[in-house]
Structure formats: structure tokens, C-alpha cells
Short mmCIF file of C-alpha atoms and ligand atoms in Angstrom, two decimals:
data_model
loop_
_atom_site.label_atom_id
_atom_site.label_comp_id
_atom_site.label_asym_id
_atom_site.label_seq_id
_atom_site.Cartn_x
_atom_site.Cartn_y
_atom_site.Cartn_z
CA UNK B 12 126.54 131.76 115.32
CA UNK B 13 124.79 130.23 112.01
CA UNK B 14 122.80 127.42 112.82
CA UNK B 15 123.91 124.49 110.73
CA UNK B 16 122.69 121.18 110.89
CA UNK B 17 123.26 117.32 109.53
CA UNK B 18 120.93 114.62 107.99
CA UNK B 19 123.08 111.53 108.52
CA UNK B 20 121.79 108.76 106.51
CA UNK B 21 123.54 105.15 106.95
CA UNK B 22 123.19 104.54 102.88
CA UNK B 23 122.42 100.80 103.59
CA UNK B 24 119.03 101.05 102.58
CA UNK B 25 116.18 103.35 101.60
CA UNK B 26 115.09 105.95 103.46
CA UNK B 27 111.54 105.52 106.06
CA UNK B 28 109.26 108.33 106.87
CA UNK B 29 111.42 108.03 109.85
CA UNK B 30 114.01 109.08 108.35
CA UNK B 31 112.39 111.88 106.14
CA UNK B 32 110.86 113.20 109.16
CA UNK B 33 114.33 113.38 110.84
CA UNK B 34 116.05 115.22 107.58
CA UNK B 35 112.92 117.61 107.07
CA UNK B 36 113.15 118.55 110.92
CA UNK B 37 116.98 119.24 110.28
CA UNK B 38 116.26 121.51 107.13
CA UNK B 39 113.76 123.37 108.88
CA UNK B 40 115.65 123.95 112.07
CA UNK B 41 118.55 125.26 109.95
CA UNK B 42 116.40 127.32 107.12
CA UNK B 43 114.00 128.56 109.81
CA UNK B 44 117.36 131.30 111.14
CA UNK B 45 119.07 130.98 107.38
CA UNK B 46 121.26 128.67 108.37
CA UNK B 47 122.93 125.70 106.62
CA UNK B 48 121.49 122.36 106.15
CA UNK B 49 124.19 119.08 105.67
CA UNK B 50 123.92 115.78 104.04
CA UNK B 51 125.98 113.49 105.63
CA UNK B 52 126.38 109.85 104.31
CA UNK B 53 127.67 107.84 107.37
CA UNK B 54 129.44 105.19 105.17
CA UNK B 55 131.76 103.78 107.17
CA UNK B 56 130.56 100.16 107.00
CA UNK B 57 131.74 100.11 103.40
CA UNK B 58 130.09 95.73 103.61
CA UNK B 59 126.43 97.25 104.18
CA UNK B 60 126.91 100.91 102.14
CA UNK B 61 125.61 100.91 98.70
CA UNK B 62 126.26 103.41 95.84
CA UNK B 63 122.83 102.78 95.10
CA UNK B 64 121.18 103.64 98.09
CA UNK B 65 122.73 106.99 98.05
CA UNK B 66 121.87 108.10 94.65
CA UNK B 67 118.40 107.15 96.34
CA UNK B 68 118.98 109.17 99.60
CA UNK B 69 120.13 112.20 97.06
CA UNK B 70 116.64 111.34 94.84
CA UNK B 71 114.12 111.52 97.65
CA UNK B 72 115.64 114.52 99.10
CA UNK B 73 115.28 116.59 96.16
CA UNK B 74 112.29 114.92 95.13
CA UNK B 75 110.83 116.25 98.95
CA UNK B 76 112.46 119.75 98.38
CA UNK B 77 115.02 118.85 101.30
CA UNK B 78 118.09 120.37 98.83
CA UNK B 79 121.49 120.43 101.40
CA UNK B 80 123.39 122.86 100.81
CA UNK B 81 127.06 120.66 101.01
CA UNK B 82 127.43 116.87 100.71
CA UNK B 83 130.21 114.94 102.52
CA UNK B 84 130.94 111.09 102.77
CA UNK B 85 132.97 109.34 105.53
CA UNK B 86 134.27 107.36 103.74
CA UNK B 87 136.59 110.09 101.79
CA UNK B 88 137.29 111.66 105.66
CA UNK B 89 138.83 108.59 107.16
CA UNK B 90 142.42 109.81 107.65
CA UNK B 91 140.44 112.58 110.19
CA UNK B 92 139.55 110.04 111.66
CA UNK B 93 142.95 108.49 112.11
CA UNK B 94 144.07 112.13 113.42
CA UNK B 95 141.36 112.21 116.21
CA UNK B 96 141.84 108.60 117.34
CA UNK B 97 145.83 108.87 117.62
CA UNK B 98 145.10 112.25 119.72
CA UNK B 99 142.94 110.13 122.04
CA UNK B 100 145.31 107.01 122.47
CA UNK B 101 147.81 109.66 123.48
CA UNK B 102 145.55 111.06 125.72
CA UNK B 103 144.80 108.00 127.50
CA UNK B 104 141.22 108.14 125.99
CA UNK B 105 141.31 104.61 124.10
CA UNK B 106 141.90 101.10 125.06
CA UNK B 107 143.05 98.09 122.92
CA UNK B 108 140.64 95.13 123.72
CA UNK B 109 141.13 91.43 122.37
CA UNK B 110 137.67 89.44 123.80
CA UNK B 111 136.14 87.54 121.30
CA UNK B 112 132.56 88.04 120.89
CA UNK B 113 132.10 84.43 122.98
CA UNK B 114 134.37 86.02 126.20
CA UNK B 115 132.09 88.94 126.02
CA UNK B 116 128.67 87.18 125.90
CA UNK B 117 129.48 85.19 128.77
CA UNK B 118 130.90 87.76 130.95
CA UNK B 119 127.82 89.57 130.30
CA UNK B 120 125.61 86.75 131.37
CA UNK B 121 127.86 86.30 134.64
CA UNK B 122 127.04 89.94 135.51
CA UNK B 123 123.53 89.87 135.02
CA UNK B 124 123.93 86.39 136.81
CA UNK B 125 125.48 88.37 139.66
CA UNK B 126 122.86 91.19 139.58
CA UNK B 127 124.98 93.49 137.94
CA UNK B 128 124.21 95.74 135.01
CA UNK B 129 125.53 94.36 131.74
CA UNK B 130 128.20 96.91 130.92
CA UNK B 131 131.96 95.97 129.84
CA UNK B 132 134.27 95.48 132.85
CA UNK B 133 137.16 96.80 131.63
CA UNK B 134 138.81 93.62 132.04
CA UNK B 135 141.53 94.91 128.90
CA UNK B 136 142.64 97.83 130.84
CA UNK B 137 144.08 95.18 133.94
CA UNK B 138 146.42 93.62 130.78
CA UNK B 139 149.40 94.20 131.04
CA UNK B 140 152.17 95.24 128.59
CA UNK B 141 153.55 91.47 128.22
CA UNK B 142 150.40 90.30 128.12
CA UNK B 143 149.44 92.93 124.78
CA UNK B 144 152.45 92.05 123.35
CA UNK B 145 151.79 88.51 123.51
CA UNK B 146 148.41 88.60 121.81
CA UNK B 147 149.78 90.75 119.42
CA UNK B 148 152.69 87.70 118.68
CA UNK B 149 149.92 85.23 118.20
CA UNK B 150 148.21 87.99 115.87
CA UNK B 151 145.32 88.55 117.52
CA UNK B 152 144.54 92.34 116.76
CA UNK B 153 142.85 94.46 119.23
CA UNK B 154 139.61 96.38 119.31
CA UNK B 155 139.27 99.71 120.45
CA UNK B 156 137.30 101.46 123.05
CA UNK B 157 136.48 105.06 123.66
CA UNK B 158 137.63 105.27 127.81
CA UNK B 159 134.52 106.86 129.82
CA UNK B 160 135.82 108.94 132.45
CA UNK B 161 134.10 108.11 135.72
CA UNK B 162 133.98 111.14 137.33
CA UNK B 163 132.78 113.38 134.86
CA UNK B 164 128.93 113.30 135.34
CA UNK B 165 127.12 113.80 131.62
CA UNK B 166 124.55 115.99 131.47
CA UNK B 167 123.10 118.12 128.79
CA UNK B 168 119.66 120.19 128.00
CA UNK B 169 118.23 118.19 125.21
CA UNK B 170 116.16 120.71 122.72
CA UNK B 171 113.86 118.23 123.24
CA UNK B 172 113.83 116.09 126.37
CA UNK B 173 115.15 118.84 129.02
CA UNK B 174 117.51 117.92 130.83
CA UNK B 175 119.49 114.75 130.76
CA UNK B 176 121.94 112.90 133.49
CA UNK B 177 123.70 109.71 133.13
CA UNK B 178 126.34 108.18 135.36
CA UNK B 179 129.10 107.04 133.10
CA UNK B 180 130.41 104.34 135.67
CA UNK B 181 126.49 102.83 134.69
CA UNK B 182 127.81 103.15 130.75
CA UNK B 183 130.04 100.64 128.78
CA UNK B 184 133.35 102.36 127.05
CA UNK B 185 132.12 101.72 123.90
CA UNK B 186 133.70 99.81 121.00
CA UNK B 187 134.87 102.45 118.30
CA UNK B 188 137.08 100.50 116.17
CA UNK B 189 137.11 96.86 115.09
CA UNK B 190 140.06 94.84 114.72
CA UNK B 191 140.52 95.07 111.08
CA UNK B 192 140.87 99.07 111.64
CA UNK B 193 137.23 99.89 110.36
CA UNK B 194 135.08 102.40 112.03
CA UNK B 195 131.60 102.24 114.42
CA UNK B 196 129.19 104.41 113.63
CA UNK B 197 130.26 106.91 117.02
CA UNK B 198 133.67 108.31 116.92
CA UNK B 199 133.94 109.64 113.35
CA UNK B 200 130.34 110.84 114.04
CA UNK B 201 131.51 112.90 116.71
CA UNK B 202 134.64 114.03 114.86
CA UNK B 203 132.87 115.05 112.15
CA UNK B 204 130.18 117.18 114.32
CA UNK B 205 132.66 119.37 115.00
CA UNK B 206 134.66 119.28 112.11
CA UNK B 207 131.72 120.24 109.79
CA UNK B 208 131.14 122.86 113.17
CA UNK B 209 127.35 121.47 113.52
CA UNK B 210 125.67 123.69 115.80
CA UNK B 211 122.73 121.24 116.56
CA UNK B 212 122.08 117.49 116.13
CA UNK B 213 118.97 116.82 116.15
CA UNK B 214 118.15 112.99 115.53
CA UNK B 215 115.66 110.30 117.13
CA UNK B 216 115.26 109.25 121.04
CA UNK B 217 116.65 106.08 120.06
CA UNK B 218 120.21 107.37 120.20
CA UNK B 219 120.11 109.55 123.74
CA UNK B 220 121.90 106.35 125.11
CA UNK B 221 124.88 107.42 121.94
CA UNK B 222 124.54 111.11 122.76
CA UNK B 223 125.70 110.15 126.47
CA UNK B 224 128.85 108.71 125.45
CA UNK B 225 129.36 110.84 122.78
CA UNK B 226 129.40 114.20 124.89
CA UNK B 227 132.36 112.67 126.28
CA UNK B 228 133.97 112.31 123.03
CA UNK B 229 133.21 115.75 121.92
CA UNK B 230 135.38 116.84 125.00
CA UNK B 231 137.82 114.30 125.02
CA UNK B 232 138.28 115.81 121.48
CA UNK B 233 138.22 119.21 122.28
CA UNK B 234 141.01 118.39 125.58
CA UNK B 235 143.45 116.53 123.58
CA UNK B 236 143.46 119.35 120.82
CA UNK B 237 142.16 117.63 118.05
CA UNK B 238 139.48 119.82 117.29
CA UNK B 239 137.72 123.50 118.67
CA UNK B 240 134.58 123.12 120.49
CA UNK B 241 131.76 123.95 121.63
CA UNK B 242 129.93 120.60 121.23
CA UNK B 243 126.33 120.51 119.36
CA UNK B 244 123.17 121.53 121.35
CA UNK B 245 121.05 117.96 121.45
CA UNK B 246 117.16 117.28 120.58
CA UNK B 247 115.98 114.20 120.30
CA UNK B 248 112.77 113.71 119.10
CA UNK B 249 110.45 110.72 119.90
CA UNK B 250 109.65 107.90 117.61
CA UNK B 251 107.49 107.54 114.72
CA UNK B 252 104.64 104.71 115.38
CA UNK B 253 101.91 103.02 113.48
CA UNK B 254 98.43 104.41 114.10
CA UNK B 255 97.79 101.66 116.47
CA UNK B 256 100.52 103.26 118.85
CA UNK B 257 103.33 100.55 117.96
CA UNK B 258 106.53 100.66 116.28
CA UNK B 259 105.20 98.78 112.91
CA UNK B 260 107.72 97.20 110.69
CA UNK B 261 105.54 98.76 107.74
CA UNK B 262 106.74 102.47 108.43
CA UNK B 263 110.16 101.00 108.33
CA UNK B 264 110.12 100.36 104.95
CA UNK B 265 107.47 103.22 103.73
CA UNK B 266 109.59 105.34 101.63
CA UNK B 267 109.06 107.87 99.08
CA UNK B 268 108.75 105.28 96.08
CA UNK B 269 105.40 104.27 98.52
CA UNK B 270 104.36 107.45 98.29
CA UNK B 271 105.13 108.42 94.53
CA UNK B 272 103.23 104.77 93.88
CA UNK B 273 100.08 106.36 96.05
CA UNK B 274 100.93 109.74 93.94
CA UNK B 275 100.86 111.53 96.88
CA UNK B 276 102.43 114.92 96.53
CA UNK B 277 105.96 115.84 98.82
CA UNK B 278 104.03 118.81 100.14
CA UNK B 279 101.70 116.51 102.25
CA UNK B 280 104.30 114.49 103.17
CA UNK B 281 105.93 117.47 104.47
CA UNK B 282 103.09 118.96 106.12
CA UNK B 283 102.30 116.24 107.85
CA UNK B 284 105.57 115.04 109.19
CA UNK B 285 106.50 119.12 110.16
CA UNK B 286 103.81 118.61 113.00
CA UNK B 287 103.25 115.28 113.80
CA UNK B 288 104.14 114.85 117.67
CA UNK B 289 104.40 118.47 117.71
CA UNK B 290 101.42 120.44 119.70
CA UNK B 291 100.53 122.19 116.65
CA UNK B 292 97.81 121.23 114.63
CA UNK B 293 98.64 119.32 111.61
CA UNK B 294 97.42 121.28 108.44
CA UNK B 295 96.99 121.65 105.24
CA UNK B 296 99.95 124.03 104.40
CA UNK B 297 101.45 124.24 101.42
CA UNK B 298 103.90 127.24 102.00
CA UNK B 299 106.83 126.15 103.41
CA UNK B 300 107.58 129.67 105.03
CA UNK B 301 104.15 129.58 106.83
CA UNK B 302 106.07 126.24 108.35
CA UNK B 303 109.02 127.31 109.21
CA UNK B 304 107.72 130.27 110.62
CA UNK B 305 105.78 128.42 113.56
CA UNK B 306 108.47 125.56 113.58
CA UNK B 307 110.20 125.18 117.14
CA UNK B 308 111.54 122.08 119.28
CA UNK B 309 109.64 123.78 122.49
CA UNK B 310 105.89 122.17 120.69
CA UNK B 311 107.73 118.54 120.40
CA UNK B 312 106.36 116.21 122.99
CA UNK B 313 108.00 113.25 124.33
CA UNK B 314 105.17 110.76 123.49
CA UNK B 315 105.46 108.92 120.05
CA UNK B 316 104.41 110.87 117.35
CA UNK B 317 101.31 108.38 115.22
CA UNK B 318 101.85 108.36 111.66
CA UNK B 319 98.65 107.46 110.50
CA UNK B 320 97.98 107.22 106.22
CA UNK B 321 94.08 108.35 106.17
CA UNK B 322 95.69 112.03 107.36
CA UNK B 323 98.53 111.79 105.14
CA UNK B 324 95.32 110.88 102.51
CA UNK B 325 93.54 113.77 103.98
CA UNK B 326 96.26 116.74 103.37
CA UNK B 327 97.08 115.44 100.16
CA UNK B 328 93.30 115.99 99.01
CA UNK B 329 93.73 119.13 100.21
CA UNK B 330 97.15 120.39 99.13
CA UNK B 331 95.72 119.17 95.60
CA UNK B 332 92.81 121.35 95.78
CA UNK B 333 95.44 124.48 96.14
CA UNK B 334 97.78 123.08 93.75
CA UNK B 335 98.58 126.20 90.99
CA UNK B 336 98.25 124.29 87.49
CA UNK B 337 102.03 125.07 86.97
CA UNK B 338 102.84 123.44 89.67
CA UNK B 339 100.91 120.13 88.41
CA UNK B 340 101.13 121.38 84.04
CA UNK B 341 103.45 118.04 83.34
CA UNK B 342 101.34 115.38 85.17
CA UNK B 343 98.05 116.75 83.52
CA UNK B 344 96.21 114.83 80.29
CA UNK B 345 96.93 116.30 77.07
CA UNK B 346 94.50 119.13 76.54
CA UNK B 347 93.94 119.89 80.23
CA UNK B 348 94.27 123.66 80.20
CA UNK B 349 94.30 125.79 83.29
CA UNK B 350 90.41 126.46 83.23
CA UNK B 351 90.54 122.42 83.54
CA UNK B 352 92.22 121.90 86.04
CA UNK B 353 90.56 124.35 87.99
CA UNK B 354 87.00 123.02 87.49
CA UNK B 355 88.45 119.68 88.21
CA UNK B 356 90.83 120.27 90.84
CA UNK B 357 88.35 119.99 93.95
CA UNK B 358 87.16 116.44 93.00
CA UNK B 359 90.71 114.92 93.52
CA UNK B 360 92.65 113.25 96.28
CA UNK B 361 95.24 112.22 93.99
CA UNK B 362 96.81 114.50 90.80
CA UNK B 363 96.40 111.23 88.71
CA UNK B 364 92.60 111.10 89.22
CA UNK B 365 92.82 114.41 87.11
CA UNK B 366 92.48 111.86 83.68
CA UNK B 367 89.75 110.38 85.15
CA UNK B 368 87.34 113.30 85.01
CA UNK B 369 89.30 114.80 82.33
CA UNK B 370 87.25 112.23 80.44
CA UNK B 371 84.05 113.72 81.24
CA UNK B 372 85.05 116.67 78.68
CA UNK B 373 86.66 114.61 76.00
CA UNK B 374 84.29 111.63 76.09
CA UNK B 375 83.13 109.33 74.74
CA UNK B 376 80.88 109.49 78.34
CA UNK B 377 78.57 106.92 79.33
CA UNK B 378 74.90 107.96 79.58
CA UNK B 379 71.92 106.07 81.58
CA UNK B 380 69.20 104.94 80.10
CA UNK B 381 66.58 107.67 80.73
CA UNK B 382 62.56 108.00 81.22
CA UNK B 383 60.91 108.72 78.05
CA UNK B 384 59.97 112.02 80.40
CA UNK B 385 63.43 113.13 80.70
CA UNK B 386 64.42 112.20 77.24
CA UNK B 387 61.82 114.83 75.91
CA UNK B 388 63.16 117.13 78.51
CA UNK B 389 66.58 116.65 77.15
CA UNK B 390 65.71 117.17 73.63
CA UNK B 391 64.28 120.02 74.93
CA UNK B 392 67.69 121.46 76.56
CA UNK B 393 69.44 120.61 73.28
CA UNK B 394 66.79 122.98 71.58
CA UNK B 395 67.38 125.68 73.92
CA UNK B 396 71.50 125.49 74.05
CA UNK B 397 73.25 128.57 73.53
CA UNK B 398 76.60 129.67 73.52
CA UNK B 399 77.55 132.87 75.59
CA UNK B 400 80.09 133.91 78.70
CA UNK B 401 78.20 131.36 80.73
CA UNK B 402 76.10 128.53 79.37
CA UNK B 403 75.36 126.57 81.93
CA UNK B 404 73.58 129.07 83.64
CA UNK B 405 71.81 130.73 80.85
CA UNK B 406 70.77 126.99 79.98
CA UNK B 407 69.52 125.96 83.01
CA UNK B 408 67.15 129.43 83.57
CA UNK B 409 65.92 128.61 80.38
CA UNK B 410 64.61 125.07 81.35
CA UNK B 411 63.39 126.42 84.25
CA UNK B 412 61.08 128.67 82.86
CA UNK B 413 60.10 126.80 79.97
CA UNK B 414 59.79 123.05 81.69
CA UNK B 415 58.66 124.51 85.14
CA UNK B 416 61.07 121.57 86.80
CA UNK B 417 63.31 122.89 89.27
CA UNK B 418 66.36 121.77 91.81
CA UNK B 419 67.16 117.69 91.53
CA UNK B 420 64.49 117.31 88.41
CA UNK B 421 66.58 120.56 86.42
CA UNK B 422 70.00 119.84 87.21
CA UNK B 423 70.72 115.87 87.41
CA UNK B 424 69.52 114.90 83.53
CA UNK B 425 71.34 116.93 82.41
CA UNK B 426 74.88 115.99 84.59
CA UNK B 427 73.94 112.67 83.81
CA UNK B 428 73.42 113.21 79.75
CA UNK B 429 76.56 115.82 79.62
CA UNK B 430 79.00 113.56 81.83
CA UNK B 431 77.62 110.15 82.30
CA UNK B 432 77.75 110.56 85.94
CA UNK B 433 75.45 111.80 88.98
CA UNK B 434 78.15 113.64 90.26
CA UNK B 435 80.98 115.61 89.61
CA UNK B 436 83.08 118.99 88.82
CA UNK B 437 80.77 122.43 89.41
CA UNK B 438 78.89 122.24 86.00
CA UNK B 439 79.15 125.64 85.64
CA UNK B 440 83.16 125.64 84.86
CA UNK B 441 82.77 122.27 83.44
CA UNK B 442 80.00 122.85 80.16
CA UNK B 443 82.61 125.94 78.80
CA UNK B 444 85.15 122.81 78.45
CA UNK B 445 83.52 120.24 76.98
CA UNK B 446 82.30 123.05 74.57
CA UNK B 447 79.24 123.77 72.21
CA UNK B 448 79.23 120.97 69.87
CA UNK B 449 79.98 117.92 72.43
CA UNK B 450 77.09 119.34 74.55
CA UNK B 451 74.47 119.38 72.14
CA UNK B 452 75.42 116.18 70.47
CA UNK B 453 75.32 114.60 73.80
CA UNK B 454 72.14 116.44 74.50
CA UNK B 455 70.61 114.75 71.36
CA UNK B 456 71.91 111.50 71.86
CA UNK B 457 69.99 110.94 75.35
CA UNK B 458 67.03 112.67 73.53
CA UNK B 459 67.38 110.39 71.38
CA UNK B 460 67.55 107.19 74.03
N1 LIG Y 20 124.18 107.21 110.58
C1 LIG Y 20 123.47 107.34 111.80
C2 LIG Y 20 122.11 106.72 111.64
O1 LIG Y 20 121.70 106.46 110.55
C3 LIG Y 20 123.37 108.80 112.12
C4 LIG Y 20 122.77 109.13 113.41
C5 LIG Y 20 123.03 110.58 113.77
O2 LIG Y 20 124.04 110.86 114.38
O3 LIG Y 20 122.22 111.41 113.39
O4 LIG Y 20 121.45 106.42 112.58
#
């Protein structure tokens, strides 16, 4: 069976690294055996949803390379919905409920009062048909809730986690419709899981406690004829924390504008988040077969995978240094050929540092002010300037014979006189660029003093 898998993205606000990390694992899982990849936007809450947040969700995704190959909204799929929910009320499956929010919160504190674990009682299911009709008179509309069945022990071998028990009796039937007839976030997830015949959700720890009800759901489906099974395989992966080992509101809101802002390139983002919490080593690969090819749930750990930025900093300096110059042509300063950006490439952390350095060719540069020793000695290099295949080198064996200074004494006048700086690209790529007639009129100026 062809692997296909969901990225489910409530669009009521920007995507997190969390997020991404989720989404990327989902497109790998599914490209890794050819399979299919699926954006899902769960928009259900149509108060919180924003257009605008999807057009971002569909932005960053392409932006990271993360391209699904079919789109679908919950919001268009609501009369499936309506299908699956009428199969389980005539099942038996679903309950109408009329608590306020008030009757709940106290009943809640009674049980915990009592000892008891805080789960619905079920009180609804005692009403009787009078008593419905009655609150229905008055107007009150009902809430719904998905019926746990007791005696059904869940269990399931999470991709992730191994295996999983839960005693449903310990479970509360959850709420899956509210009064006014709009959806939570679990049935239509469920319906749609099988629907869209997802082979594998694969999603963060924080919702084993929703993949325990909703393996219930997924049969309760499948029994009443609403849909064809088999239900999803489950992995849930553990949380992304700060660097200091704690959920940090920050990652919560670092998103890919962050990261654009810190021009850091998608592929570091991506090879970093492929392997973090995973017992592979977190490298600097830019191949995204390479990835895929050691990618597997069996390396993910159940301890908290640390996002921390000086690695993300770290890859990105040295995805950069690979970086083809057609893959970075656009971003370049005008005049920055590929002989440029290869001389200049292994001095960067960041693509836009590349106009930085690019100055050292086009100038103006900024000299020192230098003994009256190596002045002479500069005049001297300006004399003996030549142009052939490789100046720098024919330059500097020149000066070396003819001045008799060698290693620091050779080399650093002249960086400093041809690029203002004590430090920089390999000089040998770099004097080619800034070409014959810069060189010797900087040459002459620091001669000159
Ligand atoms: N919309 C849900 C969320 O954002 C999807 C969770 C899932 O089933 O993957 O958390």
C-alpha cells in the first residue's frame, strides 16, 4: 500500500519550527517509499481560521521545499462530516449533552473533591426522553459526544512510542460537536484520515491522549459503515524545547519569516530539524535524498528533541559553503560572477554577508596607515605586478626573492593594502577579481601613504 501522509495545520496562526518539523517529518516519511504527502487545513473553527494564515502555511511550505502533492480544506468537506456523525448517532456512538460550561466545572471539582479522576460522568446519557424533549422546548440545544465503549481496551504500536494502552472507562467521551452544530478539532479529523485513506499520522506526543479516543472513532466509523478501514499506523514524536530543556514560548512563535529575517537558508532548517531528537547525528546535508535515505521513526527517541539556534547558525555556515552559485545567482551583488562567489563563499555564515566582501573587489577599500618600511615594500609589489594565469602567486615569489621577507611580513601588507582588511577570502582566487588595474592602483596608493 502507498504510504501517504497529512500535515494538518490549524490556519489560526503562523507556523513554529514545531510545526515545520512535524510537516517535514510527514514529507519525508511519505517521499522516503514514493508515496504521497497531504496538506490538510483543519479549518473548522471558521472564528479563529484566517485566509491569511493559509496563504502563509502554503508560502513557508514551498519556500522550505515541503510541496504536497493535494490540498484539501475542512471547511469545503463538512457535509462528510454530517454523513459520519448521523452513521454514529444511529449506531448508538453519540450522545446529546446540555451542561453548561458552569455544571461541568463544578462536577469536575466534586470528583476530584471525591478523589476521582476528572473525566465526564455521563450524567446526559441517565436523561431521559421527556427530559431531552423538554430542554429542547426551552431551546437549549445539545452538545455532542463521541460514546467510548468501555470494554474495548485501546491499544496501538505507536511508530514512535511502542506500544500504547489506555483504559477508556479512565477517558472522557469527548465533546465533538458544539451546540451551534460546529465541529472540534477530532471527529472530522478522524473522518477525514480515512477518507483521504492516510496510511500514517504522524504528529506530536502532545496528542497521544487524542489518538486514544480517536482509535475508537476510526472503528466506530469503520462498524457503522461509514467508511473502509484499516485505521492509520500512529508515531508520535516528542516535543520541540528551548536549548535550556524547556518548552520556551520563543520557539512558539519562531517561524520562517524569523528565519528569512536571519537569512538563513531552508536547507539548514531542514537538516537540522530531519535529525533533531533522532539518534543520528545532525549534519550538514544538503541533499535531500542523502536524508531521506537514512530517515526512519526506529532513531526517534522519546526525550525532547533541543532546538538550539547556534547549530541551526552552524549548518547554515556550512550549507553556504556548498551552496552551487545557481542556487544563490539572484541574492548575489551585481557583478558577483561564479569565480566570486567561490572565492568568497567560505567566509560566510549568511548568503547576505556575500556584499560585504564583495566590496573588497569593487572598493573603494579602506587601507591602514602603514610603516614607512612597508610602504617602500608596497611600492615595491606595485613595481613587480604582473598579469598572468595566477598573479597572486607569481607576485608574491617575486617579493620573496627580491625583499627576502617571508610568511606574516610577505603576505599581510599586501591583504591589508589590496582589501583593507587582515583577513579574508584565499588571496589567491581573490587578486584575479579585483583585477590588474585596481591592484596596482591600490598598491600605489599605500606606497604612497
Ligand atoms: N489541526 C490539528 C493541529 O493543528 C492537527 C493535528 C493532527 O491530527 O495532526 O494540532
Amino acid at each position: 500500500m502507498t504510504t501517504v501522509t497529512r500535515f494538518a495545520p490549524s490556519p489560526t496562526g503562523r507556523l513554529h519550527v514545531g510545526n515545520i518539523r512535524t510537516a517535514l517529518h510527514n514529507w519525508m516519511l511519505a517521499r522516503k517509499s514514493g508515496g504521497r504527502f497531504l496538506l490538510r487545513i483543519d479549518d473548522t473553527d471558521a472564528e479563529r481560521s484566517r485566509e491569511a494564515y493559509v496563504d502563509a502555511i502554503r508560502a513557508d511550505l514551498a519556500w522550505l521545499g515541503l510541496v504536497p502533492d493535494d490540498e484539501t480544506r475542512q471547511s469545503q468537506r463538512l457535509a462528510l462530516y454530517e454523513r459520519a456523525f448521523e452513521a454514529l448517532r444511529k449506531a448508538g456512538r453519540v450522545y446529546p449533552c446540555y451542561e453548561t460550561q458552569q455544571e461541568l466545572e463544578l462536577k469536575r471539582k466534586i470528583r476530584l473533591g471525591r478523589g476521582l479522576p476528572p473525566i465526564y460522568d455521563r450524567g446526559a446519557l441517565e436523561l431521559s426522553a421527556e427530559v431531552r424533549a423538554g430542554k429542547e422546548a426551552e431551546g437549549i440545544l445539545p452538545h455532542w459526544r463521541f460514546k467510548l465503549d468501555h470494554d474495548v481496551p485501546i491499544a496501538w504500536e505507536d511508530g514512535v512510542r511502542g506500544a500504547q494502552k489506555f483504559d477508556p472507562s479512565q477517558l472522557s467521551d469527548p465533546v465533538i460537536r458544539r451546540a451551534d452544530g460546529s465541529w472540534l478539532y477530532m471527529l472530522p479529523s478522524a473522518v477525514d484520515d480515512l477518507d483521504m485513506r492516510v496510511t500514517d499520522v504522524l504528529r506530536g506526543e502532545d496528542h497521544v491522549s487524542n489518538t486514544a479516543v480517536q482509535t475508537q472513532m476510526f472503528d466506530a466509523l469503520i462498524a457503522a459503515g461509514h467508511a473502509v478501514g484499516p485505521m492509520p499506523r500512529f508515531a508520535h514524536e516528542a516535543l520541540l524545547v528551548g536549548r535550556e530543556g524547556k518548552l520556551s514560548k520563543r520557539l512558539g512563535s519562531l517561524g520562517c519569516d524569523a528565519f528569512r529575517e536571519r537569512d538563513i537558508e531552508p536547507a539548514a532548517i531542514v537538516a537540522l530539524l530531519a535529525r533533531l531528537g533522532t539518534s543520528l547525528p545532525v549534519e550538514a546535508i544538503a541533499d535531500r535524498d542523502l536524508l531521506l535515505e537514512s530517515f526512519d521513526l526506529a532513531t526517534f527517541g522519546r526525550a525532547p528533541a533541543k532546538f538550539d539556534d547556534a547549530e541551526l547558525d552552524r549548518l547554515n555556515a556550512a550549507l553556504v559553503h556548498q551552496l552551487p552559485f545557481a542556487g544563490v545567482a539572484d541574492r548575489l551583488p551585481v557583478g558577483m560572477d561564479e569565480a566570486g562567489w567561490h572565492a568568497i563563499r567560505p567566509n560566510l555564515t549568511h548568503v547576505s554577508e556575500a556584499a560585504d566582501w564583495w566590496r573588497l573587489v569593487t572598493g573603494p577599500v579602506d587601507q591602514p596607515a602603514f610603516s614607512e618600511e612597508d610602504r617602500a615594500y608596497l611600492g615595491e609589489a606595485a613595481r613587480q605586478l604582473a598579469w598572468g594565469e595566477d598573479p597572486w602567486h607569481a607576485l608574491t615569489g617575486v617579493l620573496k626573492e627580491t625583499t627576502g621577507r617571508k610568511g606574516k611580513a610577505l603576505f599581510l601588507p599586501l591583504r591589508q593594502a589590496l582589501t583593507g582588511m587582515d583577513h579574508g577570502p584565499d588571496m589567491g582566487e581573490l587578486l584575479p577579481l579585483i583585477g590588474e588595474a585596481r591592484a596596482r592602483e591600490r598598491l600605489e596608493a599605500a606606497a604612497r601613504g
